[in-house]
Coordinates of C-alpha atoms in Angstrom, one line a residue:
M1 CA 287.0 143.4 120.6
D2 CA 290.4 141.8 121.4
Y3 CA 289.8 138.5 119.6
P4 CA 293.4 137.3 120.1
A5 CA 293.1 137.6 123.8
L6 CA 289.8 135.8 123.8
M7 CA 291.3 133.1 121.6
E8 CA 294.0 132.6 124.2
I9 CA 291.3 131.8 126.7
A10 CA 289.8 129.3 124.3
L11 CA 293.2 127.7 123.7
A12 CA 293.7 127.4 127.5
E13 CA 290.3 125.7 127.6
A14 CA 291.3 123.3 124.8
A15 CA 294.3 122.3 126.8
K16 CA 291.9 120.8 129.3
S17 CA 290.5 118.3 126.8
G18 CA 292.8 115.5 128.1
N19 CA 292.5 112.4 125.9
D20 CA 290.1 114.2 123.5
V21 CA 290.9 116.4 120.5
P22 CA 291.9 119.7 122.0
V23 CA 289.2 122.1 121.0
G24 CA 288.1 124.9 123.3
A25 CA 285.3 127.3 123.1
I26 CA 284.0 130.4 124.9
I27 CA 280.9 132.5 124.5
I28 CA 280.8 136.2 125.3
D29 CA 277.7 138.3 125.7
A30 CA 277.1 141.7 123.9
E31 CA 279.0 143.5 126.7
G32 CA 282.1 141.2 126.2
N33 CA 281.5 139.2 129.4
Q34 CA 282.5 135.6 129.2
I35 CA 279.3 133.6 129.9
A36 CA 280.4 130.1 128.9
N37 CA 283.5 128.0 128.4
A38 CA 283.9 124.4 127.3
H39 CA 286.3 121.9 125.8
N40 CA 285.7 118.6 123.8
N41 CA 284.6 115.7 126.1
R42 CA 283.5 113.0 123.7
E43 CA 286.0 110.5 125.1
V44 CA 285.1 111.0 128.7
T45 CA 281.3 111.1 128.2
N46 CA 281.1 108.7 125.2
D47 CA 278.9 111.3 123.6
P48 CA 279.3 112.1 119.9
T49 CA 277.8 115.5 120.6
G50 CA 280.5 116.4 123.1
H51 CA 282.0 119.1 121.0
A52 CA 283.2 122.3 122.8
E53 CA 280.8 124.5 120.8
L54 CA 277.7 122.5 121.7
I55 CA 278.7 122.3 125.4
A56 CA 279.3 126.1 125.5
I57 CA 276.0 126.8 123.7
R58 CA 274.2 124.7 126.3
E59 CA 276.0 126.4 129.1
A60 CA 275.3 129.9 127.8
A61 CA 271.6 129.1 127.1
A62 CA 271.2 127.8 130.6
L63 CA 272.8 130.9 132.1
L64 CA 270.7 133.3 130.1
K65 CA 267.6 131.1 130.4
D66 CA 267.0 131.5 126.7
W67 CA 268.0 129.3 123.7
R68 CA 268.3 132.5 121.5
L69 CA 271.9 133.6 122.0
T70 CA 271.5 136.8 119.9
G71 CA 274.1 139.3 120.8
C72 CA 276.6 136.6 121.8
T73 CA 279.9 135.7 120.1
L74 CA 281.3 132.2 120.0
I75 CA 285.1 132.0 120.0
V76 CA 286.5 128.5 119.2
T77 CA 289.9 127.1 118.5
L78 CA 288.9 125.0 115.4
E79 CA 286.5 125.8 112.6
P80 CA 283.1 124.4 113.5
C81 CA 281.9 121.2 111.9
V82 CA 278.5 120.7 110.3
M83 CA 276.9 119.6 113.5
C84 CA 278.2 122.6 115.4
A85 CA 277.4 125.0 112.6
G86 CA 273.8 123.8 112.7
A87 CA 273.6 124.4 116.4
I88 CA 275.2 127.9 116.0
V89 CA 272.5 128.8 113.4
A90 CA 269.8 127.3 115.6
A91 CA 270.9 129.3 118.6
R92 CA 271.0 132.4 116.5
I93 CA 274.5 133.3 117.4
P94 CA 275.4 136.2 115.1
K95 CA 279.2 136.0 115.2
V96 CA 281.8 133.2 115.3
V97 CA 285.5 133.6 115.7
F98 CA 287.8 130.6 115.2
G99 CA 291.4 129.7 115.1
A100 CA 292.5 126.9 112.8
W101 CA 290.7 126.0 109.6
D102 CA 289.5 122.5 109.2
D103 CA 289.8 121.4 105.6
R104 CA 288.5 117.9 106.5
V105 CA 285.1 118.7 108.0
G106 CA 284.9 122.5 108.4
A107 CA 281.5 124.0 107.8
S108 CA 282.3 127.7 108.3
G109 CA 284.1 128.5 105.1
S110 CA 286.5 125.8 104.2
L111 CA 284.8 122.6 103.1
Y112 CA 281.2 123.9 103.6
D113 CA 280.0 127.4 104.5
L114 CA 276.8 126.8 106.5
L115 CA 277.2 129.7 108.8
R116 CA 277.0 132.3 106.0
D117 CA 274.3 130.4 103.9
S118 CA 271.3 132.8 103.9
R119 CA 269.0 129.9 103.1
L120 CA 269.4 128.8 106.7
G121 CA 268.4 132.2 108.2
N122 CA 270.4 135.2 109.0
P123 CA 274.0 134.7 107.9
V124 CA 276.5 134.5 110.7
E125 CA 279.6 136.8 110.7
V126 CA 282.6 134.6 110.5
I127 CA 286.2 135.6 111.5
G128 CA 288.6 132.8 110.8
G129 CA 292.3 132.4 111.4
V130 CA 292.6 134.2 114.7
L131 CA 295.8 132.8 116.3
E132 CA 295.6 130.2 113.6
D133 CA 299.2 129.0 114.1
Q134 CA 298.8 128.4 117.8
A135 CA 295.5 126.6 117.4
A136 CA 296.9 124.5 114.6
A137 CA 300.0 123.7 116.6
Q138 CA 298.0 122.5 119.5
L139 CA 296.0 120.1 117.3
K140 CA 299.1 118.9 115.5
Q141 CA 300.9 118.2 118.8
F142 CA 297.9 116.2 120.0
F143 CA 297.8 114.0 117.0
A144 CA 301.6 113.6 116.9
D145 CA 301.5 112.4 120.5
K146 CA 298.8 109.8 119.5
R147 CA 300.9 108.3 116.8

């Protein structure tokens, strides 16, 4: 699977976040077809759950008409937080690929490692650091522009 190419799509999605933290996510099915894409929208919707991963999970589940996203892969520009990691586990997504690590609230290997915690069910395969420099630069630029 060409994860750098898929991360490029997620980075382009993150660029659509506008006034929100630029995080983009896509979900592909077992055949590699893109079935969902999303970006953060907390500021626009005033919804604390408006994270790209959750929106993409909802979109994929609606398309597949199944909350179980077995066989799918989530590609996201930033390491998922605790809330998103919980949703990933609940949706039974077996693989997550992310760009930048999040040492502040990451729950996929940096601060916490919920995705690979077997006490929560089947451990999720995690591939971190894909196009890490580009993903981190996008976030750093956003926060630099805010200051």
